[in-house]
Amino acid sequence: MRSRFRSDPRLTVRMTVTLFLLGLLYVAFVVALVLLLKSWLLVVVVAAALLGAQYWFSDRIALFAMRGRVVEREEYPELHAVVDRLCALADMSKPVVAVSAMEMPNAFATGRNPDHAVVCVTTGLLRRLEPAELEGVLAHELSHVAHKDVAVITVASFLGVIAGLIVRFAFYSGLFGGRRDQNTAAVLAAVMGVSIAVYALSFLLIRALSRYRELAADRAAALLTGRPSALASALTKVSGDIARIPTRDLRTAQAFNAFYFTPAAGREPGIERIFSTHPTLRQRVEQLARISAELGEAATPGRG
């Protein structure tokens, strides 16, 4: 069943193109490893097992990594009430609701499809936002679920994860594994070179898609709730509070930036924005201001 979140053909096209390109890259990566390691069975079995594990258990992995736990209505009645209202408004199945005991104000959605999805908010977010702002953030996350881009990012990120692990393994085994014959050293160097190239290409493709999907989720949430100014207020508030959290506390969360409502970064990106998982705060607020004008709402951050 389709939800009432406004469809985004451009997002669908971008997801399709990204997955197609990553699929080609994945095939080339596996072929290169087979030629280098001369064991197609080992490479294919290991790659397929890891992809399957990431796809089927992505929600559990994400919740565990970000200290989230599933909560029932009795524990967080107001949170469940907001999710229930938005799901009814969007005509979509209700995802599992979770809370992460993190001071960093943030939220994320994960899961392989809308029927196996999880929406999680941190306790830091719940303490900081007004009801209308929280509604905007949750609508943003639910739009990720409805548009299925959560599953796409999960699958798309797989190749980069595997390539990154191989780079680390090859680096440490090559430098600290003792003396090796020339053939083994050459194979390790080749594997590392291929993995670095694959990681770099997948890194750029995923981030380009991630930046657009965040703008698409902001737009869908604003149109569903009819209050883009509340979402703009939440963005401004959360981004400002994250900037005040010590950098050392943000580093552990940065590996999951592609899933977060706002990135765990201490400052707005400069030239490095081409490597960012999210658009800048200015881009997101300006888009919401345009939507607010179209809807006839006073685009004043903080109004809710």
Coordinates of C-alpha atoms in Angstrom, one line a residue:
M1 CA 0.0 0.0 0.0
R2 CA 1.3 3.4 -0.9
S3 CA 1.5 6.1 1.8
R4 CA 0.3 9.6 1.5
F5 CA 3.8 11.0 1.6
R6 CA 4.2 12.9 -1.7
S7 CA 6.1 10.7 -4.2
D8 CA 9.5 12.0 -5.3
P9 CA 10.3 10.8 -8.8
R10 CA 13.7 12.4 -8.7
L11 CA 14.6 10.6 -5.5
T12 CA 13.5 7.3 -7.1
V13 CA 15.6 8.0 -10.2
R14 CA 18.7 8.9 -8.1
M15 CA 18.2 5.7 -5.9
T16 CA 17.9 3.6 -9.0
V17 CA 21.0 5.1 -10.7
T18 CA 23.0 4.8 -7.6
L19 CA 22.2 1.2 -7.0
F20 CA 22.9 0.4 -10.7
L21 CA 26.3 2.0 -10.5
L22 CA 27.1 0.4 -7.2
G23 CA 25.9 -2.9 -8.6
L24 CA 28.4 -2.6 -11.5
L25 CA 31.1 -1.6 -9.0
Y26 CA 30.2 -4.6 -6.8
V27 CA 30.5 -7.1 -9.7
A28 CA 33.8 -5.6 -10.7
F29 CA 35.0 -5.7 -7.1
V30 CA 34.1 -9.4 -6.7
V31 CA 35.7 -10.3 -10.1
A32 CA 38.9 -8.5 -9.2
L33 CA 39.1 -10.3 -5.8
V34 CA 38.4 -13.6 -7.5
L35 CA 41.2 -13.0 -10.0
L36 CA 43.6 -11.8 -7.3
L37 CA 42.8 -14.4 -4.6
K38 CA 42.0 -17.3 -7.1
S39 CA 39.1 -18.5 -5.0
W40 CA 35.8 -17.5 -6.4
L41 CA 33.8 -19.7 -4.0
L42 CA 35.3 -18.0 -0.9
V43 CA 34.9 -14.5 -2.2
V44 CA 31.3 -15.0 -3.4
V45 CA 30.2 -16.9 -0.3
V46 CA 31.7 -14.4 2.1
A47 CA 30.4 -11.3 0.2
A48 CA 26.9 -12.8 -0.1
A49 CA 26.8 -13.7 3.6
L50 CA 27.9 -10.3 4.7
L51 CA 25.4 -8.6 2.4
G52 CA 22.6 -10.8 3.6
A53 CA 23.5 -10.2 7.2
Q54 CA 23.5 -6.4 6.7
Y55 CA 20.2 -6.4 4.9
W56 CA 18.3 -8.7 7.3
F57 CA 19.8 -7.5 10.5
S58 CA 20.5 -3.8 9.7
D59 CA 17.8 -2.6 12.2
R60 CA 19.3 -4.6 15.1
I61 CA 22.8 -3.7 14.2
A62 CA 21.9 0.1 14.1
L63 CA 20.0 -0.1 17.4
F64 CA 22.8 -1.9 19.2
A65 CA 25.5 0.4 17.8
M66 CA 23.5 3.5 18.9
R67 CA 22.3 2.2 22.2
G68 CA 18.7 2.1 21.2
R69 CA 16.0 -0.1 22.7
V70 CA 12.4 -0.7 21.6
V71 CA 9.9 1.1 23.9
E72 CA 6.3 0.3 24.5
R73 CA 3.4 2.8 24.7
E74 CA 3.3 2.6 28.5
E75 CA 6.9 3.9 28.7
Y76 CA 6.6 6.8 26.1
P77 CA 2.9 7.5 25.5
E78 CA 3.5 10.9 24.0
L79 CA 6.1 9.6 21.6
H80 CA 3.9 6.8 20.5
A81 CA 0.9 9.2 20.1
V82 CA 2.9 11.4 17.7
V83 CA 4.0 8.3 15.6
D84 CA 0.4 7.0 15.6
R85 CA -1.0 10.3 14.4
L86 CA 1.6 10.7 11.6
C87 CA 1.2 7.1 10.4
A88 CA -2.6 7.6 10.3
L89 CA -2.1 10.9 8.4
A90 CA 0.3 9.2 6.0
D91 CA -1.7 6.0 5.7
M92 CA 1.3 3.8 6.4
S93 CA 2.1 0.9 8.7
K94 CA 3.5 2.0 12.1
P95 CA 7.2 1.1 12.5
V96 CA 8.7 -0.1 15.7
V97 CA 9.4 2.8 18.1
A98 CA 12.8 3.0 19.9
V99 CA 14.6 5.3 22.2
S100 CA 18.4 5.7 22.4
A101 CA 19.9 6.8 25.7
M102 CA 22.2 9.4 24.1
E103 CA 22.6 13.0 25.1
M104 CA 23.2 14.0 21.5
P105 CA 19.9 15.2 20.1
N106 CA 19.1 13.2 17.0
A107 CA 16.9 10.6 15.3
F108 CA 17.2 7.9 12.7
A109 CA 15.2 5.3 10.8
T110 CA 16.4 1.9 9.7
G111 CA 15.1 -1.4 8.5
R112 CA 14.9 -3.4 5.2
N113 CA 11.4 -2.4 4.3
P114 CA 8.3 -0.4 5.6
D115 CA 7.0 -3.6 7.3
H116 CA 10.3 -4.1 9.2
A117 CA 11.3 -0.6 10.0
V118 CA 12.4 1.1 13.2
V119 CA 12.2 4.8 14.1
C120 CA 14.5 5.8 17.0
V121 CA 14.9 9.1 18.8
T122 CA 17.5 10.0 21.4
T123 CA 16.6 11.1 24.9
G124 CA 18.6 14.3 24.2
L125 CA 16.2 15.0 21.4
L126 CA 13.1 14.4 23.4
R127 CA 14.2 16.8 26.1
R128 CA 15.0 19.6 23.7
L129 CA 12.1 19.8 21.3
E130 CA 8.6 21.1 21.5
P131 CA 5.7 18.8 20.4
A132 CA 5.4 20.4 16.9
E133 CA 9.2 20.2 16.4
L134 CA 9.2 16.6 17.4
E135 CA 6.4 15.9 15.0
G136 CA 8.4 17.4 12.1
V137 CA 11.5 15.3 12.9
L138 CA 9.4 12.1 13.2
A139 CA 7.6 12.9 9.9
H140 CA 11.1 13.3 8.3
E141 CA 12.1 9.9 9.5
L142 CA 8.9 8.3 8.5
S143 CA 9.3 9.7 5.0
H144 CA 12.6 7.8 4.7
V145 CA 10.7 4.6 5.6
A146 CA 7.8 5.4 3.1
H147 CA 10.2 6.2 0.3
K148 CA 12.2 3.0 1.0
D149 CA 15.5 5.0 0.9
V150 CA 16.5 3.6 4.3
A151 CA 16.8 0.1 2.7
V152 CA 18.6 1.6 -0.3
I153 CA 21.2 3.3 1.9
T154 CA 21.6 0.1 3.9
V155 CA 22.3 -1.9 0.8
A156 CA 24.3 0.8 -0.9
S157 CA 26.6 1.3 2.1
F158 CA 27.5 -2.5 2.1
L159 CA 30.1 -2.3 -0.6
G160 CA 32.0 0.6 1.1
V161 CA 31.9 -1.2 4.4
I162 CA 33.4 -4.4 2.9
A163 CA 36.0 -2.5 0.9
G164 CA 37.0 -0.5 4.0
L165 CA 37.4 -3.7 6.1
I166 CA 39.6 -5.2 3.4
V167 CA 41.7 -2.1 3.3
R168 CA 42.2 -2.4 7.1
F169 CA 42.9 -6.1 7.0
A170 CA 45.4 -5.8 4.1
F171 CA 47.1 -2.8 5.7
Y172 CA 47.7 -4.5 9.0
S173 CA 48.5 -7.9 7.6
G174 CA 50.9 -6.3 5.1
L175 CA 52.7 -4.1 7.6
F176 CA 52.6 -6.2 10.7
G177 CA 52.4 -9.8 9.4
G178 CA 56.1 -10.5 9.3
R179 CA 58.1 -11.4 6.2
R180 CA 56.2 -12.5 3.1
D181 CA 57.2 -13.7 -0.3
Q182 CA 57.0 -11.4 -3.2
N183 CA 53.9 -13.0 -4.7
T184 CA 51.9 -12.7 -1.5
A185 CA 53.0 -9.1 -1.1
A186 CA 52.0 -8.3 -4.6
V187 CA 48.5 -9.8 -4.2
L188 CA 48.0 -7.9 -0.9
A189 CA 49.0 -4.7 -2.6
A190 CA 46.7 -5.3 -5.5
V191 CA 43.8 -6.2 -3.2
M192 CA 44.4 -3.1 -1.2
G193 CA 44.6 -0.9 -4.3
V194 CA 41.3 -2.3 -5.7
S195 CA 39.6 -1.9 -2.3
I196 CA 40.7 1.7 -1.9
A197 CA 39.4 2.6 -5.4
V198 CA 36.1 0.8 -4.7
Y199 CA 35.7 2.5 -1.3
A200 CA 36.4 5.9 -2.7
L201 CA 33.8 5.6 -5.5
S202 CA 31.1 4.1 -3.3
F203 CA 31.8 6.7 -0.7
L204 CA 31.1 9.5 -3.2
L205 CA 28.0 7.9 -4.7
I206 CA 26.4 7.2 -1.4
R207 CA 27.0 10.7 -0.1
A208 CA 25.6 12.3 -3.2
L209 CA 22.4 10.2 -2.8
S210 CA 22.3 10.8 1.0
R211 CA 22.4 14.6 0.6
Y212 CA 19.4 14.5 -1.8
R213 CA 17.4 12.0 0.2
E214 CA 17.7 14.4 3.3
L215 CA 16.3 17.3 1.3
A216 CA 13.5 15.0 -0.1
A217 CA 12.6 13.8 3.5
D218 CA 12.5 17.5 4.7
R219 CA 10.2 18.3 1.8
A220 CA 7.9 15.3 2.3
A221 CA 7.7 15.9 6.1
A222 CA 6.9 19.6 5.6
L223 CA 4.1 18.9 3.1
L224 CA 2.6 16.1 5.2
T225 CA 2.4 18.1 8.4
G226 CA 1.8 21.5 6.8
R227 CA 4.2 23.1 9.3
P228 CA 7.6 23.5 7.6
S229 CA 8.5 26.2 10.1
A230 CA 8.4 23.7 13.0
L231 CA 10.8 21.4 11.1
A232 CA 13.1 24.4 10.4
S233 CA 13.0 25.3 14.1
A234 CA 13.9 21.7 15.0
L235 CA 16.8 21.6 12.5
T236 CA 18.2 24.9 13.8
K237 CA 17.9 23.9 17.5
V238 CA 19.3 20.4 17.1
S239 CA 22.2 21.6 14.8
G240 CA 23.1 24.3 17.4
D241 CA 23.0 21.9 20.3
I242 CA 25.1 19.2 18.5
A243 CA 27.8 21.9 17.7
R244 CA 28.2 22.4 21.5
I245 CA 28.7 18.7 22.3
P246 CA 32.4 17.8 22.8
T247 CA 34.1 16.5 19.6
R248 CA 35.3 13.3 21.3
D249 CA 31.6 12.4 22.1
L250 CA 30.6 12.9 18.5
R251 CA 33.3 10.7 16.9
T252 CA 31.7 7.5 18.0
A253 CA 28.4 8.5 16.3
Q254 CA 29.9 9.8 13.0
A255 CA 30.1 6.4 11.4
F256 CA 26.2 6.4 11.3
N257 CA 25.8 10.0 9.9
A258 CA 24.0 8.8 6.8
F259 CA 21.1 7.6 9.0
Y260 CA 20.8 10.6 11.3
F261 CA 18.4 13.4 11.1
T262 CA 21.3 15.8 11.4
P263 CA 25.0 14.8 11.1
A264 CA 27.1 14.4 14.3
A265 CA 29.4 17.2 13.3
G266 CA 30.8 20.1 15.4
R267 CA 30.5 22.6 12.6
E268 CA 29.0 23.3 9.2
P269 CA 31.1 21.8 6.4
G270 CA 33.1 24.1 4.1
I271 CA 34.8 22.8 1.0
E272 CA 34.4 19.3 2.4
R273 CA 30.6 19.5 1.9
I274 CA 31.0 17.3 -1.2
F275 CA 31.9 14.5 1.2
S276 CA 29.1 15.3 3.6
T277 CA 26.1 13.0 4.1
H278 CA 23.7 15.9 4.6
P279 CA 23.1 19.3 2.9
T280 CA 24.1 22.3 4.9
L281 CA 21.7 23.7 7.5
R282 CA 21.3 26.8 5.3
Q283 CA 20.2 24.7 2.3
R284 CA 17.7 22.8 4.4
V285 CA 16.2 25.9 6.1
E286 CA 16.0 27.8 2.8
Q287 CA 14.1 24.9 1.2
L288 CA 11.6 24.8 4.1
A289 CA 11.2 28.6 3.9
R290 CA 10.2 28.2 0.2
I291 CA 7.7 25.5 1.1
S292 CA 6.3 27.6 3.9
A293 CA 5.8 30.5 1.5
E294 CA 4.0 28.1 -1.0
L295 CA 1.7 26.9 1.8
G296 CA 1.1 30.4 3.1
E297 CA 2.7 29.7 6.4
A298 CA 4.8 32.4 8.2
A299 CA 8.3 31.0 7.8
T300 CA 9.6 31.9 11.2
P301 CA 11.9 29.3 12.8
G302 CA 10.6 28.5 16.3
R303 CA 6.9 28.8 15.4
G304 CA 5.1 25.6 16.1

